[in-house]
PDB file of C-alpha atoms in Angstrom:
ATOM      1  CA  UNK J 250     -64.527 -40.010   7.144  1.00  0.00           C
ATOM      2  CA  UNK J 251     -64.313 -37.520   4.296  1.00  0.00           C
ATOM      3  CA  UNK J 252     -61.369 -35.774   6.054  1.00  0.00           C
ATOM      4  CA  UNK J 253     -59.582 -39.082   6.510  1.00  0.00           C
ATOM      5  CA  UNK J 254     -60.077 -39.873   2.792  1.00  0.00           C
ATOM      6  CA  UNK J 255     -58.612 -36.481   1.821  1.00  0.00           C
ATOM      7  CA  UNK J 256     -55.581 -36.911   4.034  1.00  0.00           C
ATOM      8  CA  UNK J 257     -54.921 -40.404   2.610  1.00  0.00           C
ATOM      9  CA  UNK J 258     -55.196 -39.038  -0.937  1.00  0.00           C
ATOM     10  CA  UNK J 259     -52.686 -36.267  -0.182  1.00  0.00           C
ATOM     11  CA  UNK J 260     -50.233 -38.802   1.230  1.00  0.00           C
ATOM     12  CA  UNK J 261     -50.518 -40.966  -1.879  1.00  0.00           C
ATOM     13  CA  UNK J 262     -49.927 -37.909  -4.138  1.00  0.00           C
ATOM     14  CA  UNK J 263     -46.875 -36.896  -2.139  1.00  0.00           C
ATOM     15  CA  UNK J 264     -45.433 -40.414  -2.392  1.00  0.00           C
ATOM     16  CA  UNK J 265     -46.045 -40.481  -6.141  1.00  0.00           C
ATOM     17  CA  UNK J 266     -44.271 -37.121  -6.562  1.00  0.00           C
ATOM     18  CA  UNK J 267     -41.273 -38.308  -4.612  1.00  0.00           C
ATOM     19  CA  UNK J 268     -41.050 -41.373  -6.831  1.00  0.00           C
ATOM     20  CA  UNK J 269     -41.150 -39.304 -10.043  1.00  0.00           C
ATOM     21  CA  UNK J 270     -38.413 -36.803  -9.059  1.00  0.00           C
ATOM     22  CA  UNK J 271     -35.479 -39.338  -9.002  1.00  0.00           C
ATOM     23  CA  UNK J 272     -36.601 -40.739 -12.335  1.00  0.00           C
ATOM     24  CA  UNK J 273     -36.530 -37.321 -13.937  1.00  0.00           C
ATOM     25  CA  UNK J 274     -33.111 -36.488 -12.476  1.00  0.00           C
ATOM     26  CA  UNK J 275     -31.728 -39.735 -13.872  1.00  0.00           C
ATOM     27  CA  UNK J 276     -32.218 -38.391 -17.413  1.00  0.00           C
ATOM     28  CA  UNK J 277     -30.729 -34.924 -16.743  1.00  0.00           C
ATOM     29  CA  UNK J 278     -26.983 -34.303 -17.588  1.00  0.00           C
ATOM     30  CA  UNK J 279     -24.674 -34.392 -14.618  1.00  0.00           C
ATOM     31  CA  UNK J 280     -22.847 -31.168 -13.746  1.00  0.00           C
ATOM     32  CA  UNK J 281     -19.184 -31.245 -14.655  1.00  0.00           C
ATOM     33  CA  UNK J 282     -16.265 -28.833 -14.413  1.00  0.00           C
ATOM     34  CA  UNK J 283     -15.701 -28.692 -18.217  1.00  0.00           C
ATOM     35  CA  UNK J 284     -16.457 -25.598 -20.262  1.00  0.00           C
ATOM     36  CA  UNK J 285     -18.246 -26.258 -23.547  1.00  0.00           C
ATOM     37  CA  UNK J 286     -17.920 -22.719 -24.906  1.00  0.00           C
ATOM     38  CA  UNK J 287     -15.518 -21.989 -27.703  1.00  0.00           C
ATOM     39  CA  UNK J 288     -13.757 -19.325 -25.670  1.00  0.00           C
ATOM     40  CA  UNK J 289     -12.554 -19.688 -22.094  1.00  0.00           C
ATOM     41  CA  UNK J 290     -11.148 -16.288 -21.190  1.00  0.00           C
ATOM     42  CA  UNK J 291      -9.936 -17.292 -17.778  1.00  0.00           C
ATOM     43  CA  UNK J 292      -8.049 -20.357 -19.058  1.00  0.00           C
ATOM     44  CA  UNK J 293      -6.984 -18.637 -22.305  1.00  0.00           C
ATOM     45  CA  UNK J 294      -7.705 -21.810 -24.307  1.00  0.00           C
ATOM     46  CA  UNK J 295      -9.983 -22.521 -27.243  1.00  0.00           C
ATOM     47  CA  UNK J 296     -11.503 -25.869 -26.309  1.00  0.00           C
ATOM     48  CA  UNK J 297     -12.246 -26.728 -29.944  1.00  0.00           C
ATOM     49  CA  UNK J 298      -8.907 -25.908 -31.531  1.00  0.00           C
ATOM     50  CA  UNK J 299      -6.565 -25.727 -28.554  1.00  0.00           C
ATOM     51  CA  UNK J 300      -5.315 -22.292 -29.633  1.00  0.00           C
ATOM     52  CA  UNK J 301      -4.570 -19.866 -26.875  1.00  0.00           C
ATOM     53  CA  UNK J 302      -6.376 -16.508 -26.875  1.00  0.00           C
ATOM     54  CA  UNK J 303      -5.395 -13.744 -24.526  1.00  0.00           C
ATOM     55  CA  UNK J 304      -7.419 -10.890 -23.089  1.00  0.00           C
ATOM     56  CA  UNK J 305      -6.329  -7.306 -23.504  1.00  0.00           C
ATOM     57  CA  UNK J 306      -7.351  -5.888 -20.169  1.00  0.00           C
ATOM     58  CA  UNK J 307      -6.439  -2.342 -21.109  1.00  0.00           C
ATOM     59  CA  UNK J 308      -8.609  -2.203 -24.204  1.00  0.00           C
ATOM     60  CA  UNK J 309     -11.171  -4.708 -23.029  1.00  0.00           C
ATOM     61  CA  UNK J 310     -11.050  -6.687 -26.289  1.00  0.00           C
ATOM     62  CA  UNK J 311      -9.700 -10.054 -27.371  1.00  0.00           C
ATOM     63  CA  UNK J 312      -6.340 -10.157 -29.162  1.00  0.00           C
ATOM     64  CA  UNK J 313      -4.749 -12.988 -31.137  1.00  0.00           C
ATOM     65  CA  UNK J 314      -1.455 -14.400 -29.874  1.00  0.00           C
ATOM     66  CA  UNK J 315       1.647 -12.625 -31.179  1.00  0.00           C
ATOM     67  CA  UNK J 316       3.386 -14.485 -33.993  1.00  0.00           C
ATOM     68  CA  UNK J 317       7.146 -14.914 -33.991  1.00  0.00           C
ATOM     69  CA  UNK J 318       9.105 -12.622 -36.252  1.00  0.00           C
ATOM     70  CA  UNK J 319      10.035 -14.238 -39.552  1.00  0.00           C
ATOM     71  CA  UNK J 320      13.533 -15.661 -39.643  1.00  0.00           C
ATOM     72  CA  UNK J 321      15.513 -13.938 -42.430  1.00  0.00           C
ATOM     73  CA  UNK J 322      17.175 -17.274 -43.208  1.00  0.00           C
ATOM     74  CA  UNK J 323      13.856 -18.840 -44.276  1.00  0.00           C
ATOM     75  CA  UNK J 324      13.182 -19.464 -47.946  1.00  0.00           C
ATOM     76  CA  UNK J 325      10.890 -16.848 -49.478  1.00  0.00           C
ATOM     77  CA  UNK J 326       9.023 -17.144 -52.763  1.00  0.00           C
ATOM     78  CA  UNK J 327       9.743 -14.186 -55.052  1.00  0.00           C
ATOM     79  CA  UNK J 328       7.196 -13.802 -57.816  1.00  0.00           C
ATOM     80  CA  UNK J 329       8.144 -12.561 -61.265  1.00  0.00           C
ATOM     81  CA  UNK J 330       8.679  -8.807 -61.320  1.00  0.00           C
ATOM     82  CA  UNK J 331       8.748  -8.424 -57.519  1.00  0.00           C
ATOM     83  CA  UNK J 332      11.476  -7.443 -55.060  1.00  0.00           C
ATOM     84  CA  UNK J 333      12.396  -8.892 -51.648  1.00  0.00           C
ATOM     85  CA  UNK J 334      14.953  -7.559 -49.167  1.00  0.00           C
ATOM     86  CA  UNK J 335      16.843  -9.048 -46.220  1.00  0.00           C
ATOM     87  CA  UNK J 336      18.294  -6.576 -43.699  1.00  0.00           C
ATOM     88  CA  UNK J 337      21.095  -7.324 -41.246  1.00  0.00           C
ATOM     89  CA  UNK J 338      21.862  -4.609 -38.715  1.00  0.00           C
ATOM     90  CA  UNK J 339      24.716  -6.369 -36.935  1.00  0.00           C
ATOM     91  CA  UNK J 340      28.190  -5.226 -38.078  1.00  0.00           C
ATOM     92  CA  UNK J 341      29.600  -8.565 -36.869  1.00  0.00           C
ATOM     93  CA  UNK J 342      28.305 -10.384 -39.977  1.00  0.00           C
ATOM     94  CA  UNK J 343      31.190 -10.685 -42.412  1.00  0.00           C
ATOM     95  CA  UNK J 344      29.479 -12.637 -45.201  1.00  0.00           C
ATOM     96  CA  UNK J 345      26.080 -13.927 -46.325  1.00  0.00           C
ATOM     97  CA  UNK J 346      25.014 -16.976 -48.291  1.00  0.00           C
ATOM     98  CA  UNK J 347      22.536 -16.418 -51.123  1.00  0.00           C
ATOM     99  CA  UNK J 348      20.699 -19.372 -52.683  1.00  0.00           C
ATOM    100  CA  UNK J 349      18.186 -19.170 -55.528  1.00  0.00           C
ATOM    101  CA  UNK J 350      16.176 -22.082 -56.908  1.00  0.00           C
ATOM    102  CA  UNK J 351      13.147 -22.740 -59.075  1.00  0.00           C
ATOM    103  CA  UNK J 352      10.914 -25.707 -59.815  1.00  0.00           C
ATOM    104  CA  UNK J 353      12.712 -26.465 -63.071  1.00  0.00           C
ATOM    105  CA  UNK J 354      11.936 -23.195 -64.819  1.00  0.00           C
ATOM    106  CA  UNK J 355      14.455 -20.548 -65.907  1.00  0.00           C
ATOM    107  CA  UNK J 356      15.875 -18.259 -63.254  1.00  0.00           C
ATOM    108  CA  UNK J 357      16.556 -14.586 -64.000  1.00  0.00           C
ATOM    109  CA  UNK J 358      17.330 -12.276 -61.093  1.00  0.00           C
ATOM    110  CA  UNK J 359      19.168  -9.171 -59.968  1.00  0.00           C
ATOM    111  CA  UNK J 360      21.033  -9.324 -56.636  1.00  0.00           C
ATOM    112  CA  UNK J 361      22.279  -6.166 -54.945  1.00  0.00           C
ATOM    113  CA  UNK J 362      24.016  -5.394 -51.678  1.00  0.00           C
ATOM    114  CA  UNK J 363      22.932  -2.110 -50.138  1.00  0.00           C
ATOM    115  CA  UNK J 364      25.106  -0.413 -47.534  1.00  0.00           C
ATOM    116  CA  UNK J 365      23.743   2.979 -46.658  1.00  0.00           C
ATOM    117  CA  UNK J 366      21.737   5.314 -48.893  1.00  0.00           C
ATOM    118  CA  UNK J 367      22.610   5.148 -52.601  1.00  0.00           C
ATOM    119  CA  UNK J 368      25.566   2.843 -51.951  1.00  0.00           C
ATOM    120  CA  UNK J 369      25.654  -0.486 -53.812  1.00  0.00           C
ATOM    121  CA  UNK J 370      29.121  -2.002 -53.307  1.00  0.00           C
ATOM    122  CA  UNK J 371      28.175  -5.322 -54.937  1.00  0.00           C
ATOM    123  CA  UNK J 372      25.609  -6.340 -57.516  1.00  0.00           C
ATOM    124  CA  UNK J 373      25.138  -9.171 -59.964  1.00  0.00           C
ATOM    125  CA  UNK J 374      22.798 -10.380 -62.673  1.00  0.00           C
ATOM    126  CA  UNK J 375      22.082 -14.117 -62.603  1.00  0.00           C
ATOM    127  CA  UNK J 376      20.585 -16.311 -65.312  1.00  0.00           C
ATOM    128  CA  UNK J 377      20.120 -20.076 -64.996  1.00  0.00           C
ATOM    129  CA  UNK J 378      18.441 -22.226 -67.612  1.00  0.00           C
ATOM    130  CA  UNK J 379      17.087 -24.705 -65.024  1.00  0.00           C
ATOM    131  CA  UNK J 380      16.957 -23.447 -61.433  1.00  0.00           C
ATOM    132  CA  UNK J 381      16.228 -26.907 -60.072  1.00  0.00           C
ATOM    133  CA  UNK J 382      19.035 -28.766 -61.828  1.00  0.00           C
ATOM    134  CA  UNK J 383      21.547 -25.953 -61.319  1.00  0.00           C
ATOM    135  CA  UNK J 384      20.560 -23.847 -58.291  1.00  0.00           C
ATOM    136  CA  UNK J 385      22.466 -20.606 -57.789  1.00  0.00           C
ATOM    137  CA  UNK J 386      24.647 -20.382 -54.675  1.00  0.00           C
ATOM    138  CA  UNK J 387      27.058 -17.543 -53.908  1.00  0.00           C
ATOM    139  CA  UNK J 388      28.674 -15.811 -50.946  1.00  0.00           C
ATOM    140  CA  UNK J 389      28.462 -12.027 -50.586  1.00  0.00           C
ATOM    141  CA  UNK J 390      31.030 -10.352 -48.380  1.00  0.00           C
ATOM    142  CA  UNK J 391      29.514  -7.851 -45.917  1.00  0.00           C
ATOM    143  CA  UNK J 392      32.317  -6.135 -44.010  1.00  0.00           C
ATOM    144  CA  UNK J 393      30.936  -3.451 -41.748  1.00  0.00           C
ATOM    145  CA  UNK J 394      27.228  -2.920 -41.346  1.00  0.00           C
ATOM    146  CA  UNK J 395      24.358  -2.557 -41.539  1.00  0.00           C
ATOM    147  CA  UNK J 396      23.741  -4.411 -44.813  1.00  0.00           C
ATOM    148  CA  UNK J 397      20.689  -5.181 -46.913  1.00  0.00           C
ATOM    149  CA  UNK J 398      20.461  -7.812 -49.654  1.00  0.00           C
ATOM    150  CA  UNK J 399      17.880  -7.065 -52.347  1.00  0.00           C
ATOM    151  CA  UNK J 400      16.752  -9.772 -54.767  1.00  0.00           C
ATOM    152  CA  UNK J 401      14.555  -8.850 -57.712  1.00  0.00           C
ATOM    153  CA  UNK J 402      12.999 -11.484 -59.920  1.00  0.00           C
ATOM    154  CA  UNK J 403      13.210  -9.882 -63.355  1.00  0.00           C
ATOM    155  CA  UNK J 404      11.597 -12.870 -65.025  1.00  0.00           C
ATOM    156  CA  UNK J 405       7.983 -13.062 -66.089  1.00  0.00           C
ATOM    157  CA  UNK J 406       5.216 -13.630 -63.561  1.00  0.00           C
ATOM    158  CA  UNK J 407       5.001 -17.278 -64.660  1.00  0.00           C
ATOM    159  CA  UNK J 408       8.551 -17.902 -63.391  1.00  0.00           C
ATOM    160  CA  UNK J 409       8.739 -17.475 -59.583  1.00  0.00           C
ATOM    161  CA  UNK J 410      11.895 -18.303 -57.675  1.00  0.00           C
ATOM    162  CA  UNK J 411      12.695 -19.357 -54.111  1.00  0.00           C
ATOM    163  CA  UNK J 412      15.317 -17.213 -52.368  1.00  0.00           C
ATOM    164  CA  UNK J 413      17.224 -17.819 -49.165  1.00  0.00           C
ATOM    165  CA  UNK J 414      19.717 -15.457 -47.530  1.00  0.00           C
ATOM    166  CA  UNK J 415      21.500 -16.958 -44.514  1.00  0.00           C
ATOM    167  CA  UNK J 416      24.242 -15.789 -42.196  1.00  0.00           C
ATOM    168  CA  UNK J 417      24.801 -19.021 -40.265  1.00  0.00           C
ATOM    169  CA  UNK J 418      25.310 -21.507 -43.123  1.00  0.00           C
ATOM    170  CA  UNK J 419      27.954 -20.045 -45.416  1.00  0.00           C
ATOM    171  CA  UNK J 420      30.008 -22.052 -47.918  1.00  0.00           C
ATOM    172  CA  UNK J 421      33.769 -22.040 -47.451  1.00  0.00           C
ATOM    173  CA  UNK J 422      36.324 -22.295 -50.275  1.00  0.00           C
ATOM    174  CA  UNK J 423      38.661 -25.272 -50.491  1.00  0.00           C
ATOM    175  CA  UNK J 424      42.035 -25.041 -48.786  1.00  0.00           C
ATOM    176  CA  UNK J 425      43.949 -25.347 -52.082  1.00  0.00           C
ATOM    177  CA  UNK J 426      41.884 -22.837 -54.049  1.00  0.00           C
ATOM    178  CA  UNK J 427      44.535 -20.119 -53.676  1.00  0.00           C
ATOM    179  CA  UNK J 428      47.147 -22.290 -55.383  1.00  0.00           C
ATOM    180  CA  UNK J 429      44.964 -22.482 -58.508  1.00  0.00           C
ATOM    181  CA  UNK J 430      44.715 -18.689 -58.922  1.00  0.00           C
ATOM    182  CA  UNK J 431      45.394 -17.342 -62.404  1.00  0.00           C
ATOM    183  CA  UNK J 432      45.635 -13.712 -63.493  1.00  0.00           C
ATOM    184  CA  UNK J 433      43.133 -12.518 -66.091  1.00  0.00           C
ATOM    185  CA  UNK J 434      43.914  -9.159 -67.647  1.00  0.00           C
ATOM    186  CA  UNK J 435      41.218  -6.663 -68.465  1.00  0.00           C
ATOM    187  CA  UNK J 436      39.287  -7.722 -71.571  1.00  0.00           C
ATOM    188  CA  UNK J 437      40.773 -11.247 -71.506  1.00  0.00           C
ATOM    189  CA  UNK J 438      39.099 -14.576 -70.727  1.00  0.00           C
ATOM    190  CA  UNK J 439      40.006 -18.053 -69.534  1.00  0.00           C
ATOM    191  CA  UNK J 440      38.182 -21.348 -69.889  1.00  0.00           C
ATOM    192  CA  UNK J 441      38.191 -24.280 -67.471  1.00  0.00           C
ATOM    193  CA  UNK J 442      36.913 -27.624 -68.852  1.00  0.00           C
ATOM    194  CA  UNK J 443      35.873 -30.319 -66.380  1.00  0.00           C
ATOM    195  CA  UNK J 444      35.481 -34.055 -66.478  1.00  0.00           C
ATOM    196  CA  UNK J 445      31.931 -35.513 -66.401  1.00  0.00           C
ATOM    197  CA  UNK J 446      32.642 -36.933 -62.940  1.00  0.00           C
ATOM    198  CA  UNK J 447      32.826 -33.378 -61.509  1.00  0.00           C
ATOM    199  CA  UNK J 448      29.349 -32.518 -60.224  1.00  0.00           C
ATOM    200  CA  UNK J 449      30.096 -28.981 -58.973  1.00  0.00           C
ATOM    201  CA  UNK J 450      32.931 -26.461 -59.039  1.00  0.00           C
ATOM    202  CA  UNK J 451      34.135 -23.588 -56.863  1.00  0.00           C
ATOM    203  CA  UNK J 452      34.782 -20.161 -58.388  1.00  0.00           C
ATOM    204  CA  UNK J 453      36.764 -17.453 -56.568  1.00  0.00           C
ATOM    205  CA  UNK J 454      37.387 -13.997 -58.076  1.00  0.00           C
ATOM    206  CA  UNK J 455      39.348 -11.164 -56.475  1.00  0.00           C
ATOM    207  CA  UNK J 456      41.527  -8.158 -57.248  1.00  0.00           C
ATOM    208  CA  UNK J 457      44.272  -6.202 -55.484  1.00  0.00           C
ATOM    209  CA  UNK J 458      41.767  -3.619 -54.221  1.00  0.00           C
ATOM    210  CA  UNK J 459      40.531  -2.317 -57.543  1.00  0.00           C
ATOM    211  CA  UNK J 460      36.956  -2.706 -58.833  1.00  0.00           C
ATOM    212  CA  UNK J 461      35.966  -6.134 -60.076  1.00  0.00           C
ATOM    213  CA  UNK J 462      33.893  -6.533 -63.238  1.00  0.00           C
ATOM    214  CA  UNK J 463      33.491 -10.067 -64.550  1.00  0.00           C
ATOM    215  CA  UNK J 464      31.235 -12.436 -66.422  1.00  0.00           C
ATOM    216  CA  UNK J 465      31.087 -16.103 -65.448  1.00  0.00           C
ATOM    217  CA  UNK J 466      29.499 -18.588 -67.840  1.00  0.00           C
ATOM    218  CA  UNK J 467      28.773 -22.287 -67.591  1.00  0.00           C
ATOM    219  CA  UNK J 468      28.832 -23.787 -71.083  1.00  0.00           C
ATOM    220  CA  UNK J 469      27.656 -27.236 -72.129  1.00  0.00           C
ATOM    221  CA  UNK J 470      28.289 -27.403 -75.830  1.00  0.00           C
ATOM    222  CA  UNK J 471      29.216 -24.668 -78.311  1.00  0.00           C
ATOM    223  CA  UNK J 472      27.811 -21.336 -77.085  1.00  0.00           C
ATOM    224  CA  UNK J 473      25.174 -23.131 -75.014  1.00  0.00           C
ATOM    225  CA  UNK J 474      24.965 -21.110 -71.811  1.00  0.00           C
ATOM    226  CA  UNK J 475      23.479 -23.030 -68.908  1.00  0.00           C
ATOM    227  CA  UNK J 476      24.311 -20.378 -66.299  1.00  0.00           C
ATOM    228  CA  UNK J 477      25.542 -16.779 -66.565  1.00  0.00           C
ATOM    229  CA  UNK J 478      26.645 -14.420 -63.770  1.00  0.00           C
ATOM    230  CA  UNK J 479      27.471 -10.776 -64.487  1.00  0.00           C
ATOM    231  CA  UNK J 480      29.314  -9.408 -61.455  1.00  0.00           C
ATOM    232  CA  UNK J 481      30.379  -6.010 -60.150  1.00  0.00           C
ATOM    233  CA  UNK J 482      32.244  -5.357 -56.891  1.00  0.00           C
ATOM    234  CA  UNK J 483      33.681  -1.992 -55.931  1.00  0.00           C
ATOM    235  CA  UNK J 484      36.654  -3.569 -54.127  1.00  0.00           C
ATOM    236  CA  UNK J 485      37.752  -7.041 -55.183  1.00  0.00           C
ATOM    237  CA  UNK J 486      40.081  -7.391 -52.206  1.00  0.00           C
ATOM    238  CA  UNK J 487      37.618  -6.333 -49.507  1.00  0.00           C
ATOM    239  CA  UNK J 488      34.686  -8.043 -51.219  1.00  0.00           C
ATOM    240  CA  UNK J 489      35.910 -11.064 -53.240  1.00  0.00           C
ATOM    241  CA  UNK J 490      33.359 -13.199 -55.054  1.00  0.00           C
ATOM    242  CA  UNK J 491      32.887 -16.880 -54.241  1.00  0.00           C
ATOM    243  CA  UNK J 492      30.294 -19.241 -55.711  1.00  0.00           C
ATOM    244  CA  UNK J 493      29.565 -22.933 -56.148  1.00  0.00           C
ATOM    245  CA  UNK J 494      28.294 -23.835 -59.615  1.00  0.00           C
ATOM    246  CA  UNK J 495      26.540 -27.143 -60.262  1.00  0.00           C
ATOM    247  CA  UNK J 496      27.899 -28.990 -63.322  1.00  0.00           C
ATOM    248  CA  UNK J 497      25.723 -32.052 -63.969  1.00  0.00           C
ATOM    249  CA  UNK J 498      26.292 -34.057 -67.138  1.00  0.00           C
ATOM    250  CA  UNK J 499      29.269 -33.923 -69.467  1.00  0.00           C
ATOM    251  CA  UNK J 500      30.973 -31.323 -71.592  1.00  0.00           C
ATOM    252  CA  UNK J 501      30.920 -28.633 -68.886  1.00  0.00           C
ATOM    253  CA  UNK J 502      33.216 -25.649 -69.373  1.00  0.00           C
ATOM    254  CA  UNK J 503      33.461 -22.633 -67.066  1.00  0.00           C
ATOM    255  CA  UNK J 504      34.403 -19.435 -68.880  1.00  0.00           C
ATOM    256  CA  UNK J 505      35.539 -16.378 -66.896  1.00  0.00           C
ATOM    257  CA  UNK J 506      35.700 -13.030 -68.691  1.00  0.00           C
ATOM    258  CA  UNK J 507      37.251  -9.896 -67.213  1.00  0.00           C
ATOM    259  CA  UNK J 508      34.915  -7.212 -68.568  1.00  0.00           C
ATOM    260  CA  UNK J 509      36.921  -4.356 -67.005  1.00  0.00           C
ATOM    261  CA  UNK J 510      39.501  -2.271 -68.912  1.00  0.00           C
ATOM    262  CA  UNK J 511      43.073  -3.473 -69.222  1.00  0.00           C
ATOM    263  CA  UNK J 512      44.089  -1.403 -66.179  1.00  0.00           C
ATOM    264  CA  UNK J 513      42.006  -3.642 -63.887  1.00  0.00           C
ATOM    265  CA  UNK J 514      43.351  -7.228 -63.822  1.00  0.00           C
ATOM    266  CA  UNK J 515      41.893  -9.883 -61.543  1.00  0.00           C
ATOM    267  CA  UNK J 516      42.768 -13.341 -60.274  1.00  0.00           C
ATOM    268  CA  UNK J 517      40.446 -16.304 -60.819  1.00  0.00           C
ATOM    269  CA  UNK J 518      40.445 -19.709 -59.144  1.00  0.00           C
ATOM    270  CA  UNK J 519      38.197 -22.459 -60.502  1.00  0.00           C
ATOM    271  CA  UNK J 520      38.555 -25.888 -58.868  1.00  0.00           C
ATOM    272  CA  UNK J 521      36.328 -28.981 -58.515  1.00  0.00           C
ATOM    273  CA  UNK J 522      34.057 -28.964 -55.507  1.00  0.00           C
ATOM    274  CA  UNK J 523      32.301 -32.344 -55.620  1.00  0.00           C
ATOM    275  CA  UNK J 524      33.456 -35.383 -57.590  1.00  0.00           C
ATOM    276  CA  UNK J 525      31.363 -38.477 -58.236  1.00  0.00           C
ATOM    277  CA  UNK J 526      33.757 -41.363 -57.612  1.00  0.00           C
ATOM    278  CA  UNK J 527      31.213 -43.917 -58.877  1.00  0.00           C
ATOM    279  CA  UNK J 528      31.156 -42.391 -62.357  1.00  0.00           C
ATOM    280  CA  UNK J 529      32.510 -44.591 -65.135  1.00  0.00           C
ATOM    281  CA  UNK J 530      33.154 -43.241 -68.640  1.00  0.00           C
ATOM    282  CA  UNK J 531      33.411 -46.770 -70.052  1.00  0.00           C
ATOM    283  CA  UNK J 532      29.783 -47.587 -69.324  1.00  0.00           C
ATOM    284  CA  UNK J 533      27.073 -47.535 -71.976  1.00  0.00           C
ATOM    285  CA  UNK J 534      25.379 -44.131 -72.141  1.00  0.00           C
ATOM    286  CA  UNK J 535      22.140 -43.749 -74.070  1.00  0.00           C
ATOM    287  CA  UNK J 536      22.022 -40.530 -76.037  1.00  0.00           C
ATOM    288  CA  UNK J 537      25.778 -40.009 -76.181  1.00  0.00           C
ATOM    289  CA  UNK J 538      26.006 -37.789 -73.082  1.00  0.00           C
ATOM    290  CA  UNK J 539      29.593 -38.871 -72.435  1.00  0.00           C
ATOM    291  CA  UNK J 540      32.577 -38.110 -74.639  1.00  0.00           C
ATOM    292  CA  UNK J 541      34.748 -41.078 -75.529  1.00  0.00           C
TER     293      UNK J 541
END
């Protein structure tokens, strides 16, 4: 009888154990195919951020994905007192567009074109009173290559500027700009007043193959320089200068000075680029910004 009681007890214990096992498994997490680790080397995917991470099998260490090379046409912030360069190795590039802007602060920069060691065929000094209202935009001719454009912010560290040098988005002069050409002898100057409806003007300077030395000023009032460009080009025929100058407001006058000796004349063309057809001089202007 004692043996029968022991066998019955063992059966009851076995039944109770079988009943407990499913209950415990009900609370355990089900196995899935997902990987909860931050790094999945085989799948090369970070499950938390989605960033791909590769495995360097030769070195046996993890390496970050390679970043794309910076596009030279992107805008770069140039701090005060620093220098940035853009290099173009292709000799097929004939001209480059240079744009400089600020956040409303003054702009003071040196721009140089380097072609080979110790060869600077074009350079200019640019000053703008407000780099946001009147951004600087000019075209630099780059016949033959390779070429490097160097931009130095010679302003104080509190006055950074944004620079962009592009080869695929270059301004073109107007079709009738050649008909407006005027000869400026060495040491002479010419002034070009514009109506308040003219919002920007085109400036083209060239020579017959001689060096080009000039000073371009945007005046708004007596001796009130809003923008100044001091230009040097070793060959004004091979490397003419072309720029678009913003002329907001009224009383704008472009003054072009030939700073070279009398033996080096040049031709200058200054024509309107953009005209505001909705402008009306008869309207009421607060502050007297429009001449009657």
